[in-house]
JSON list of C-alpha atoms in Angstrom, two decimals:
[
{"chain": "A", "resi": 1, "resn": "MET", "atom": "CA", "xyz": [171.55, 36.49, 223.55]},
{"chain": "A", "resi": 2, "resn": "THR", "atom": "CA", "xyz": [171.81, 39.13, 220.85]},
{"chain": "A", "resi": 3, "resn": "ASP", "atom": "CA", "xyz": [173.55, 38.50, 217.54]},
{"chain": "A", "resi": 4, "resn": "MET", "atom": "CA", "xyz": [177.16, 39.60, 217.39]},
{"chain": "A", "resi": 5, "resn": "LEU", "atom": "CA", "xyz": [178.02, 42.63, 215.27]},
{"chain": "A", "resi": 6, "resn": "ALA", "atom": "CA", "xyz": [181.45, 42.82, 213.66]},
{"chain": "A", "resi": 7, "resn": "LEU", "atom": "CA", "xyz": [182.88, 46.34, 213.47]},
{"chain": "A", "resi": 8, "resn": "VAL", "atom": "CA", "xyz": [185.23, 46.19, 210.49]},
{"chain": "A", "resi": 9, "resn": "THR", "atom": "CA", "xyz": [187.76, 48.95, 209.85]},
{"chain": "A", "resi": 10, "resn": "ILE", "atom": "CA", "xyz": [189.73, 49.30, 206.64]},
{"chain": "A", "resi": 11, "resn": "GLY", "atom": "CA", "xyz": [192.81, 49.90, 208.83]},
{"chain": "A", "resi": 12, "resn": "GLN", "atom": "CA", "xyz": [193.82, 47.92, 211.92]},
{"chain": "A", "resi": 13, "resn": "SER", "atom": "CA", "xyz": [191.79, 47.06, 214.99]},
{"chain": "A", "resi": 14, "resn": "PRO", "atom": "CA", "xyz": [191.17, 47.92, 217.72]},
{"chain": "A", "resi": 15, "resn": "ARG", "atom": "CA", "xyz": [190.01, 51.42, 216.86]},
{"chain": "A", "resi": 16, "resn": "VAL", "atom": "CA", "xyz": [190.55, 53.00, 220.25]},
{"chain": "A", "resi": 17, "resn": "ASP", "atom": "CA", "xyz": [189.98, 56.38, 218.61]},
{"chain": "A", "resi": 18, "resn": "VAL", "atom": "CA", "xyz": [186.49, 55.38, 217.42]},
{"chain": "A", "resi": 19, "resn": "LEU", "atom": "CA", "xyz": [184.95, 53.07, 219.99]},
{"chain": "A", "resi": 20, "resn": "PRO", "atom": "CA", "xyz": [184.36, 55.61, 222.81]},
{"chain": "A", "resi": 21, "resn": "ASP", "atom": "CA", "xyz": [181.93, 57.54, 220.58]},
{"chain": "A", "resi": 22, "resn": "LEU", "atom": "CA", "xyz": [180.10, 54.32, 219.63]},
{"chain": "A", "resi": 23, "resn": "LEU", "atom": "CA", "xyz": [179.69, 52.75, 223.07]},
{"chain": "A", "resi": 24, "resn": "PRO", "atom": "CA", "xyz": [176.43, 54.57, 223.97]},
{"chain": "A", "resi": 25, "resn": "ALA", "atom": "CA", "xyz": [174.75, 53.14, 220.86]},
{"chain": "A", "resi": 26, "resn": "LEU", "atom": "CA", "xyz": [176.32, 49.71, 221.40]},
{"chain": "A", "resi": 27, "resn": "GLU", "atom": "CA", "xyz": [175.20, 49.35, 225.02]},
{"chain": "A", "resi": 28, "resn": "GLY", "atom": "CA", "xyz": [173.79, 45.85, 225.55]},
{"chain": "A", "resi": 29, "resn": "ARG", "atom": "CA", "xyz": [175.08, 44.62, 222.18]},
{"chain": "A", "resi": 30, "resn": "ARG", "atom": "CA", "xyz": [177.62, 41.90, 221.47]},
{"chain": "A", "resi": 31, "resn": "PHE", "atom": "CA", "xyz": [180.31, 43.19, 219.15]},
{"chain": "A", "resi": 32, "resn": "ALA", "atom": "CA", "xyz": [183.92, 42.60, 218.16]},
{"chain": "A", "resi": 33, "resn": "GLU", "atom": "CA", "xyz": [186.40, 44.59, 216.11]},
{"chain": "A", "resi": 34, "resn": "TYR", "atom": "CA", "xyz": [188.23, 43.44, 212.99]},
{"chain": "A", "resi": 35, "resn": "GLY", "atom": "CA", "xyz": [190.62, 45.21, 210.63]},
{"chain": "A", "resi": 36, "resn": "ALA", "atom": "CA", "xyz": [191.41, 44.71, 206.98]},
{"chain": "A", "resi": 37, "resn": "LEU", "atom": "CA", "xyz": [195.07, 45.34, 207.80]},
{"chain": "A", "resi": 38, "resn": "ASP", "atom": "CA", "xyz": [195.24, 43.35, 211.06]},
{"chain": "A", "resi": 39, "resn": "HIS", "atom": "CA", "xyz": [197.56, 40.78, 209.46]},
{"chain": "A", "resi": 40, "resn": "ALA", "atom": "CA", "xyz": [199.07, 42.99, 206.78]},
{"chain": "A", "resi": 41, "resn": "THR", "atom": "CA", "xyz": [202.79, 42.82, 206.12]},
{"chain": "A", "resi": 42, "resn": "ALA", "atom": "CA", "xyz": [205.01, 45.70, 205.07]},
{"chain": "A", "resi": 43, "resn": "GLU", "atom": "CA", "xyz": [204.77, 44.33, 201.53]},
{"chain": "A", "resi": 44, "resn": "ASP", "atom": "CA", "xyz": [200.97, 44.40, 201.73]},
{"chain": "A", "resi": 45, "resn": "LEU", "atom": "CA", "xyz": [201.01, 48.06, 202.73]},
{"chain": "A", "resi": 46, "resn": "VAL", "atom": "CA", "xyz": [203.24, 48.90, 199.77]},
{"chain": "A", "resi": 47, "resn": "ALA", "atom": "CA", "xyz": [200.95, 46.95, 197.44]},
{"chain": "A", "resi": 48, "resn": "ILE", "atom": "CA", "xyz": [197.80, 48.83, 198.47]},
{"chain": "A", "resi": 49, "resn": "ALA", "atom": "CA", "xyz": [199.38, 52.30, 198.65]},
{"chain": "A", "resi": 50, "resn": "PRO", "atom": "CA", "xyz": [198.08, 54.89, 196.17]},
{"chain": "A", "resi": 51, "resn": "GLY", "atom": "CA", "xyz": [200.12, 56.24, 193.32]},
{"chain": "A", "resi": 52, "resn": "ASP", "atom": "CA", "xyz": [200.30, 59.91, 192.42]},
{"chain": "A", "resi": 53, "resn": "ASP", "atom": "CA", "xyz": [197.13, 59.87, 190.31]},
{"chain": "A", "resi": 54, "resn": "GLU", "atom": "CA", "xyz": [195.03, 57.56, 192.50]},
{"chain": "A", "resi": 55, "resn": "VAL", "atom": "CA", "xyz": [192.36, 58.69, 194.97]},
{"chain": "A", "resi": 56, "resn": "PRO", "atom": "CA", "xyz": [193.25, 57.37, 198.42]},
{"chain": "A", "resi": 57, "resn": "LEU", "atom": "CA", "xyz": [191.23, 56.04, 201.30]},
{"chain": "A", "resi": 58, "resn": "VAL", "atom": "CA", "xyz": [192.75, 56.79, 204.70]},
{"chain": "A", "resi": 59, "resn": "SER", "atom": "CA", "xyz": [192.57, 54.96, 208.00]},
{"chain": "A", "resi": 60, "resn": "ARG", "atom": "CA", "xyz": [194.47, 54.26, 211.20]},
{"chain": "A", "resi": 61, "resn": "MET", "atom": "CA", "xyz": [196.96, 51.60, 212.22]},
{"chain": "A", "resi": 62, "resn": "ARG", "atom": "CA", "xyz": [197.07, 50.00, 215.66]},
{"chain": "A", "resi": 63, "resn": "ASP", "atom": "CA", "xyz": [200.04, 52.18, 216.65]},
{"chain": "A", "resi": 64, "resn": "GLY", "atom": "CA", "xyz": [198.09, 55.34, 215.84]},
{"chain": "A", "resi": 65, "resn": "SER", "atom": "CA", "xyz": [199.80, 56.07, 212.55]},
{"chain": "A", "resi": 66, "resn": "ARG", "atom": "CA", "xyz": [197.90, 57.04, 209.41]},
{"chain": "A", "resi": 67, "resn": "VAL", "atom": "CA", "xyz": [197.69, 54.67, 206.46]},
{"chain": "A", "resi": 68, "resn": "SER", "atom": "CA", "xyz": [196.46, 55.31, 202.93]},
{"chain": "A", "resi": 69, "resn": "MET", "atom": "CA", "xyz": [195.30, 52.78, 200.38]},
{"chain": "A", "resi": 70, "resn": "VAL", "atom": "CA", "xyz": [193.56, 52.34, 197.04]},
{"chain": "A", "resi": 71, "resn": "HIS", "atom": "CA", "xyz": [189.95, 51.18, 197.16]},
{"chain": "A", "resi": 72, "resn": "ASP", "atom": "CA", "xyz": [190.19, 48.29, 194.69]},
{"chain": "A", "resi": 73, "resn": "ARG", "atom": "CA", "xyz": [193.42, 46.89, 196.13]},
{"chain": "A", "resi": 74, "resn": "VAL", "atom": "CA", "xyz": [192.18, 46.76, 199.72]},
{"chain": "A", "resi": 75, "resn": "LEU", "atom": "CA", "xyz": [188.87, 45.04, 198.87]},
{"chain": "A", "resi": 76, "resn": "PRO", "atom": "CA", "xyz": [190.22, 41.47, 199.26]},
{"chain": "A", "resi": 77, "resn": "LEU", "atom": "CA", "xyz": [191.63, 42.35, 202.68]},
{"chain": "A", "resi": 78, "resn": "ILE", "atom": "CA", "xyz": [188.30, 43.82, 203.79]},
{"chain": "A", "resi": 79, "resn": "ALA", "atom": "CA", "xyz": [186.47, 40.70, 202.60]},
{"chain": "A", "resi": 80, "resn": "ALA", "atom": "CA", "xyz": [188.96, 38.51, 204.48]},
{"chain": "A", "resi": 81, "resn": "ALA", "atom": "CA", "xyz": [188.34, 40.48, 207.68]},
{"chain": "A", "resi": 82, "resn": "ILE", "atom": "CA", "xyz": [184.59, 40.01, 207.28]},
{"chain": "A", "resi": 83, "resn": "GLU", "atom": "CA", "xyz": [185.06, 36.26, 206.84]},
{"chain": "A", "resi": 84, "resn": "ARG", "atom": "CA", "xyz": [187.23, 36.11, 209.97]},
{"chain": "A", "resi": 85, "resn": "ALA", "atom": "CA", "xyz": [184.37, 37.78, 211.80]},
{"chain": "A", "resi": 86, "resn": "ALA", "atom": "CA", "xyz": [181.91, 35.26, 210.37]},
{"chain": "A", "resi": 87, "resn": "ALA", "atom": "CA", "xyz": [184.13, 32.39, 211.51]},
{"chain": "A", "resi": 88, "resn": "ASP", "atom": "CA", "xyz": [184.08, 33.88, 215.02]},
{"chain": "A", "resi": 89, "resn": "GLY", "atom": "CA", "xyz": [180.28, 33.86, 215.03]},
{"chain": "A", "resi": 90, "resn": "ALA", "atom": "CA", "xyz": [179.38, 37.36, 213.85]},
{"chain": "A", "resi": 91, "resn": "ALA", "atom": "CA", "xyz": [175.90, 37.54, 212.37]},
{"chain": "A", "resi": 92, "resn": "THR", "atom": "CA", "xyz": [176.45, 40.78, 210.49]},
{"chain": "A", "resi": 93, "resn": "ALA", "atom": "CA", "xyz": [179.17, 43.37, 209.90]},
{"chain": "A", "resi": 94, "resn": "LEU", "atom": "CA", "xyz": [179.38, 47.15, 209.76]},
{"chain": "A", "resi": 95, "resn": "LEU", "atom": "CA", "xyz": [182.09, 48.49, 207.47]},
{"chain": "A", "resi": 96, "resn": "MET", "atom": "CA", "xyz": [183.51, 51.46, 209.34]},
{"chain": "A", "resi": 97, "resn": "CYS", "atom": "CA", "xyz": [184.38, 53.56, 206.31]},
{"chain": "A", "resi": 98, "resn": "THR", "atom": "CA", "xyz": [182.21, 56.10, 204.52]},
{"chain": "A", "resi": 99, "resn": "GLY", "atom": "CA", "xyz": [183.90, 55.55, 201.17]},
{"chain": "A", "resi": 100, "resn": "HIS", "atom": "CA", "xyz": [181.81, 54.00, 198.41]},
{"chain": "A", "resi": 101, "resn": "PHE", "atom": "CA", "xyz": [181.75, 50.19, 198.29]},
{"chain": "A", "resi": 102, "resn": "GLU", "atom": "CA", "xyz": [179.69, 47.84, 196.17]},
{"chain": "A", "resi": 103, "resn": "PRO", "atom": "CA", "xyz": [177.98, 44.99, 198.09]},
{"chain": "A", "resi": 104, "resn": "PHE", "atom": "CA", "xyz": [180.39, 42.35, 199.35]},
{"chain": "A", "resi": 105, "resn": "ALA", "atom": "CA", "xyz": [179.93, 38.70, 198.35]},
{"chain": "A", "resi": 106, "resn": "THR", "atom": "CA", "xyz": [180.56, 37.47, 201.89]},
{"chain": "A", "resi": 107, "resn": "SER", "atom": "CA", "xyz": [178.92, 34.82, 204.05]},
{"chain": "A", "resi": 108, "resn": "ILE", "atom": "CA", "xyz": [177.31, 37.37, 206.39]},
{"chain": "A", "resi": 109, "resn": "PRO", "atom": "CA", "xyz": [175.46, 40.61, 205.57]},
{"chain": "A", "resi": 110, "resn": "VAL", "atom": "CA", "xyz": [177.52, 43.79, 205.50]},
{"chain": "A", "resi": 111, "resn": "HIS", "atom": "CA", "xyz": [176.11, 47.20, 206.38]},
{"chain": "A", "resi": 112, "resn": "ALA", "atom": "CA", "xyz": [178.09, 49.84, 204.48]},
{"chain": "A", "resi": 113, "resn": "ALA", "atom": "CA", "xyz": [178.48, 53.11, 206.36]},
{"chain": "A", "resi": 114, "resn": "GLU", "atom": "CA", "xyz": [178.22, 55.39, 203.32]},
{"chain": "A", "resi": 115, "resn": "PRO", "atom": "CA", "xyz": [174.59, 54.73, 202.34]},
{"chain": "A", "resi": 116, "resn": "LEU", "atom": "CA", "xyz": [173.52, 54.49, 205.98]},
{"chain": "A", "resi": 117, "resn": "ALA", "atom": "CA", "xyz": [174.96, 57.90, 206.82]},
{"chain": "A", "resi": 118, "resn": "GLN", "atom": "CA", "xyz": [173.87, 59.53, 203.57]},
{"chain": "A", "resi": 119, "resn": "ARG", "atom": "CA", "xyz": [170.30, 58.30, 203.79]},
{"chain": "A", "resi": 120, "resn": "SER", "atom": "CA", "xyz": [169.95, 59.28, 207.44]},
{"chain": "A", "resi": 121, "resn": "ILE", "atom": "CA", "xyz": [171.29, 62.78, 206.82]},
{"chain": "A", "resi": 122, "resn": "VAL", "atom": "CA", "xyz": [169.48, 63.53, 203.55]},
{"chain": "A", "resi": 123, "resn": "GLU", "atom": "CA", "xyz": [166.15, 62.44, 205.04]},
{"chain": "A", "resi": 124, "resn": "LYS", "atom": "CA", "xyz": [166.46, 65.00, 207.84]},
{"chain": "A", "resi": 125, "resn": "VAL", "atom": "CA", "xyz": [168.77, 67.80, 206.70]},
{"chain": "A", "resi": 126, "resn": "THR", "atom": "CA", "xyz": [169.08, 70.19, 203.77]},
{"chain": "A", "resi": 127, "resn": "GLY", "atom": "CA", "xyz": [171.71, 72.78, 202.95]},
{"chain": "A", "resi": 128, "resn": "PHE", "atom": "CA", "xyz": [174.58, 70.86, 204.53]},
{"chain": "A", "resi": 129, "resn": "GLY", "atom": "CA", "xyz": [178.25, 70.87, 203.59]},
{"chain": "A", "resi": 130, "resn": "VAL", "atom": "CA", "xyz": [180.59, 67.91, 203.82]},
{"chain": "A", "resi": 131, "resn": "MET", "atom": "CA", "xyz": [184.09, 67.59, 205.24]},
{"chain": "A", "resi": 132, "resn": "ASN", "atom": "CA", "xyz": [186.18, 64.65, 204.06]},
{"chain": "A", "resi": 133, "resn": "PRO", "atom": "CA", "xyz": [189.79, 63.72, 204.76]},
{"chain": "A", "resi": 134, "resn": "VAL", "atom": "CA", "xyz": [191.87, 64.71, 201.71]},
{"chain": "A", "resi": 135, "resn": "PRO", "atom": "CA", "xyz": [191.55, 67.06, 198.74]},
{"chain": "A", "resi": 136, "resn": "GLU", "atom": "CA", "xyz": [191.85, 64.16, 196.28]},
{"chain": "A", "resi": 137, "resn": "GLN", "atom": "CA", "xyz": [188.49, 62.87, 197.52]},
{"chain": "A", "resi": 138, "resn": "ILE", "atom": "CA", "xyz": [186.55, 66.11, 197.09]},
{"chain": "A", "resi": 139, "resn": "GLU", "atom": "CA", "xyz": [185.34, 65.63, 193.51]},
{"chain": "A", "resi": 140, "resn": "GLU", "atom": "CA", "xyz": [184.06, 62.08, 194.08]},
{"chain": "A", "resi": 141, "resn": "SER", "atom": "CA", "xyz": [182.57, 62.99, 197.45]},
{"chain": "A", "resi": 142, "resn": "ARG", "atom": "CA", "xyz": [180.71, 65.96, 196.02]},
{"chain": "A", "resi": 143, "resn": "ALA", "atom": "CA", "xyz": [179.30, 63.85, 193.17]},
{"chain": "A", "resi": 144, "resn": "ARG", "atom": "CA", "xyz": [178.03, 61.13, 195.53]},
{"chain": "A", "resi": 145, "resn": "TRP", "atom": "CA", "xyz": [176.46, 63.54, 198.01]},
{"chain": "A", "resi": 146, "resn": "GLU", "atom": "CA", "xyz": [174.85, 65.71, 195.32]},
{"chain": "A", "resi": 147, "resn": "ALA", "atom": "CA", "xyz": [173.40, 62.63, 193.65]},
{"chain": "A", "resi": 148, "resn": "ARG", "atom": "CA", "xyz": [171.86, 61.59, 196.96]},
{"chain": "A", "resi": 149, "resn": "ALA", "atom": "CA", "xyz": [170.70, 65.07, 198.02]},
{"chain": "A", "resi": 150, "resn": "GLY", "atom": "CA", "xyz": [169.57, 66.32, 194.61]},
{"chain": "A", "resi": 151, "resn": "ALA", "atom": "CA", "xyz": [171.16, 69.67, 195.42]},
{"chain": "A", "resi": 152, "resn": "ARG", "atom": "CA", "xyz": [174.50, 71.45, 195.49]},
{"chain": "A", "resi": 153, "resn": "VAL", "atom": "CA", "xyz": [176.78, 70.24, 198.30]},
{"chain": "A", "resi": 154, "resn": "PRO", "atom": "CA", "xyz": [179.99, 72.11, 199.15]},
{"chain": "A", "resi": 155, "resn": "VAL", "atom": "CA", "xyz": [182.89, 69.87, 200.20]},
{"chain": "A", "resi": 156, "resn": "SER", "atom": "CA", "xyz": [186.14, 70.68, 202.01]},
{"chain": "A", "resi": 157, "resn": "ALA", "atom": "CA", "xyz": [189.02, 68.59, 203.35]},
{"chain": "A", "resi": 158, "resn": "ALA", "atom": "CA", "xyz": [190.78, 68.13, 206.69]},
{"chain": "A", "resi": 159, "resn": "ASP", "atom": "CA", "xyz": [192.48, 64.83, 207.51]},
{"chain": "A", "resi": 160, "resn": "PRO", "atom": "CA", "xyz": [191.15, 63.46, 210.83]},
{"chain": "A", "resi": 161, "resn": "TYR", "atom": "CA", "xyz": [194.38, 61.53, 211.39]},
{"chain": "A", "resi": 162, "resn": "THR", "atom": "CA", "xyz": [196.74, 64.49, 211.03]},
{"chain": "A", "resi": 163, "resn": "ALA", "atom": "CA", "xyz": [194.70, 67.71, 211.24]},
{"chain": "A", "resi": 164, "resn": "THR", "atom": "CA", "xyz": [195.09, 70.23, 214.03]},
{"chain": "A", "resi": 165, "resn": "ASP", "atom": "CA", "xyz": [192.13, 72.05, 215.51]},
{"chain": "A", "resi": 166, "resn": "ARG", "atom": "CA", "xyz": [193.13, 74.99, 213.32]},
{"chain": "A", "resi": 167, "resn": "ASP", "atom": "CA", "xyz": [192.95, 72.79, 210.20]},
{"chain": "A", "resi": 168, "resn": "LEU", "atom": "CA", "xyz": [189.49, 71.55, 211.17]},
{"chain": "A", "resi": 169, "resn": "ALA", "atom": "CA", "xyz": [188.29, 75.08, 211.85]},
{"chain": "A", "resi": 170, "resn": "ARG", "atom": "CA", "xyz": [189.63, 76.31, 208.49]},
{"chain": "A", "resi": 171, "resn": "ALA", "atom": "CA", "xyz": [187.86, 73.53, 206.57]},
{"chain": "A", "resi": 172, "resn": "ALA", "atom": "CA", "xyz": [184.66, 74.17, 208.53]},
{"chain": "A", "resi": 173, "resn": "ARG", "atom": "CA", "xyz": [184.72, 77.92, 207.85]},
{"chain": "A", "resi": 174, "resn": "GLU", "atom": "CA", "xyz": [185.26, 77.18, 204.16]},
{"chain": "A", "resi": 175, "resn": "LEU", "atom": "CA", "xyz": [181.98, 75.24, 204.13]},
{"chain": "A", "resi": 176, "resn": "ALA", "atom": "CA", "xyz": [180.18, 77.99, 206.02]},
{"chain": "A", "resi": 177, "resn": "ALA", "atom": "CA", "xyz": [181.50, 80.55, 203.53]},
{"chain": "A", "resi": 178, "resn": "HIS", "atom": "CA", "xyz": [179.98, 78.47, 200.72]},
{"chain": "A", "resi": 179, "resn": "GLY", "atom": "CA", "xyz": [176.57, 78.61, 202.34]},
{"chain": "A", "resi": 180, "resn": "ALA", "atom": "CA", "xyz": [176.44, 75.41, 204.39]},
{"chain": "A", "resi": 181, "resn": "SER", "atom": "CA", "xyz": [173.83, 75.54, 207.17]},
{"chain": "A", "resi": 182, "resn": "SER", "atom": "CA", "xyz": [175.24, 72.43, 208.87]},
{"chain": "A", "resi": 183, "resn": "ILE", "atom": "CA", "xyz": [178.34, 70.25, 208.43]},
{"chain": "A", "resi": 184, "resn": "VAL", "atom": "CA", "xyz": [178.72, 66.50, 207.87]},
{"chain": "A", "resi": 185, "resn": "LEU", "atom": "CA", "xyz": [181.99, 64.97, 209.10]},
{"chain": "A", "resi": 186, "resn": "ASP", "atom": "CA", "xyz": [182.17, 62.24, 206.47]},
{"chain": "A", "resi": 187, "resn": "CYS", "atom": "CA", "xyz": [184.80, 59.80, 207.73]},
{"chain": "A", "resi": 188, "resn": "PHE", "atom": "CA", "xyz": [184.94, 57.38, 210.65]},
{"chain": "A", "resi": 189, "resn": "GLY", "atom": "CA", "xyz": [188.15, 59.11, 211.70]},
{"chain": "A", "resi": 190, "resn": "TYR", "atom": "CA", "xyz": [186.29, 62.24, 212.79]},
{"chain": "A", "resi": 191, "resn": "SER", "atom": "CA", "xyz": [185.43, 62.18, 216.49]},
{"chain": "A", "resi": 192, "resn": "ALA", "atom": "CA", "xyz": [182.92, 63.88, 218.73]},
{"chain": "A", "resi": 193, "resn": "ALA", "atom": "CA", "xyz": [185.77, 66.08, 219.98]},
{"chain": "A", "resi": 194, "resn": "MET", "atom": "CA", "xyz": [186.48, 67.16, 216.40]},
{"chain": "A", "resi": 195, "resn": "ALA", "atom": "CA", "xyz": [182.78, 67.84, 215.88]},
{"chain": "A", "resi": 196, "resn": "ALA", "atom": "CA", "xyz": [182.94, 70.18, 218.87]},
{"chain": "A", "resi": 197, "resn": "VAL", "atom": "CA", "xyz": [185.85, 72.05, 217.26]},
{"chain": "A", "resi": 198, "resn": "VAL", "atom": "CA", "xyz": [183.91, 72.41, 214.01]},
{"chain": "A", "resi": 199, "resn": "HIS", "atom": "CA", "xyz": [180.82, 73.66, 215.84]},
{"chain": "A", "resi": 200, "resn": "ALA", "atom": "CA", "xyz": [182.86, 76.14, 217.87]},
{"chain": "A", "resi": 201, "resn": "ALA", "atom": "CA", "xyz": [184.46, 77.50, 214.68]},
{"chain": "A", "resi": 202, "resn": "THR", "atom": "CA", "xyz": [181.19, 78.04, 212.82]},
{"chain": "A", "resi": 203, "resn": "GLY", "atom": "CA", "xyz": [178.25, 77.86, 215.24]},
{"chain": "A", "resi": 204, "resn": "LEU", "atom": "CA", "xyz": [176.67, 75.35, 212.84]},
{"chain": "A", "resi": 205, "resn": "PRO", "atom": "CA", "xyz": [175.12, 71.97, 213.71]},
{"chain": "A", "resi": 206, "resn": "VAL", "atom": "CA", "xyz": [177.50, 69.07, 213.04]},
{"chain": "A", "resi": 207, "resn": "HIS", "atom": "CA", "xyz": [176.55, 65.56, 211.87]},
{"chain": "A", "resi": 208, "resn": "LEU", "atom": "CA", "xyz": [179.07, 62.86, 212.82]},
{"chain": "A", "resi": 209, "resn": "ALA", "atom": "CA", "xyz": [179.07, 60.02, 210.30]},
{"chain": "A", "resi": 210, "resn": "ARG", "atom": "CA", "xyz": [180.50, 57.43, 212.70]},
{"chain": "A", "resi": 211, "resn": "THR", "atom": "CA", "xyz": [177.65, 57.64, 215.18]},
{"chain": "A", "resi": 212, "resn": "ILE", "atom": "CA", "xyz": [174.93, 58.13, 212.56]},
{"chain": "A", "resi": 213, "resn": "ALA", "atom": "CA", "xyz": [176.03, 55.05, 210.61]},
{"chain": "A", "resi": 214, "resn": "VAL", "atom": "CA", "xyz": [176.23, 52.83, 213.69]},
{"chain": "A", "resi": 215, "resn": "ARG", "atom": "CA", "xyz": [172.78, 53.81, 214.92]},
{"chain": "A", "resi": 216, "resn": "ALA", "atom": "CA", "xyz": [171.33, 53.26, 211.44]},
{"chain": "A", "resi": 217, "resn": "ALA", "atom": "CA", "xyz": [172.99, 49.84, 211.15]},
{"chain": "A", "resi": 218, "resn": "LEU", "atom": "CA", "xyz": [171.63, 48.77, 214.53]},
{"chain": "A", "resi": 219, "resn": "ALA", "atom": "CA", "xyz": [168.15, 49.93, 213.53]},
{"chain": "A", "resi": 220, "resn": "GLU", "atom": "CA", "xyz": [168.37, 47.83, 210.36]},
{"chain": "A", "resi": 221, "resn": "MET", "atom": "CA", "xyz": [169.51, 44.81, 212.38]},
{"chain": "A", "resi": 222, "resn": "ASP", "atom": "CA", "xyz": [166.62, 45.20, 214.81]},
{"chain": "A", "resi": 223, "resn": "ALA", "atom": "CA", "xyz": [164.14, 45.52, 211.97]},
{"chain": "A", "resi": 224, "resn": "ALA", "atom": "CA", "xyz": [165.37, 42.40, 210.16]}
]
């Protein structure tokens, strides 16, 4: 019997918008979904919400609505979700968010999506641009990607939880206009269907962080 993998979202589980794209990679694997906000109250959501000058993370609630939060204030809720997974028998967890997180001091190992996706892409691709959810994230996103790539990386924004196809196409064309030769969709909210919209708008190859991170995490598990 294979070890169970916990898929941990910073929003609420189940992520019915994410799982269909992951199932091919997860075939034959034991997994379960957990969310940092699965047991969150209305007061909790107010407490983690960003102020005007704070950079938000964005995710999805069980009812399909969008939720935004501040990194530092959601960390305890993420850690609690990981420990719930450990109590249920998970051997390791994948954090389904491509934001930057320091290692978690939890009882099971945690694979963070950001370094998995960045390493996989930078090893194989040059000249890419990055799409992330909101304009407030652009500066930090550019700094992290350029540090990893050692080169200039254009970044644009289109929110996967609210954007229309037109919004996605506009953000994609902005990257192409800045010289991108391929496009990274750098959030677990972006789907394969959205990747198809981006490709159709630009003709460029598209790298989907959600599937890249999952395959990289599984490879690390198998190698352990």
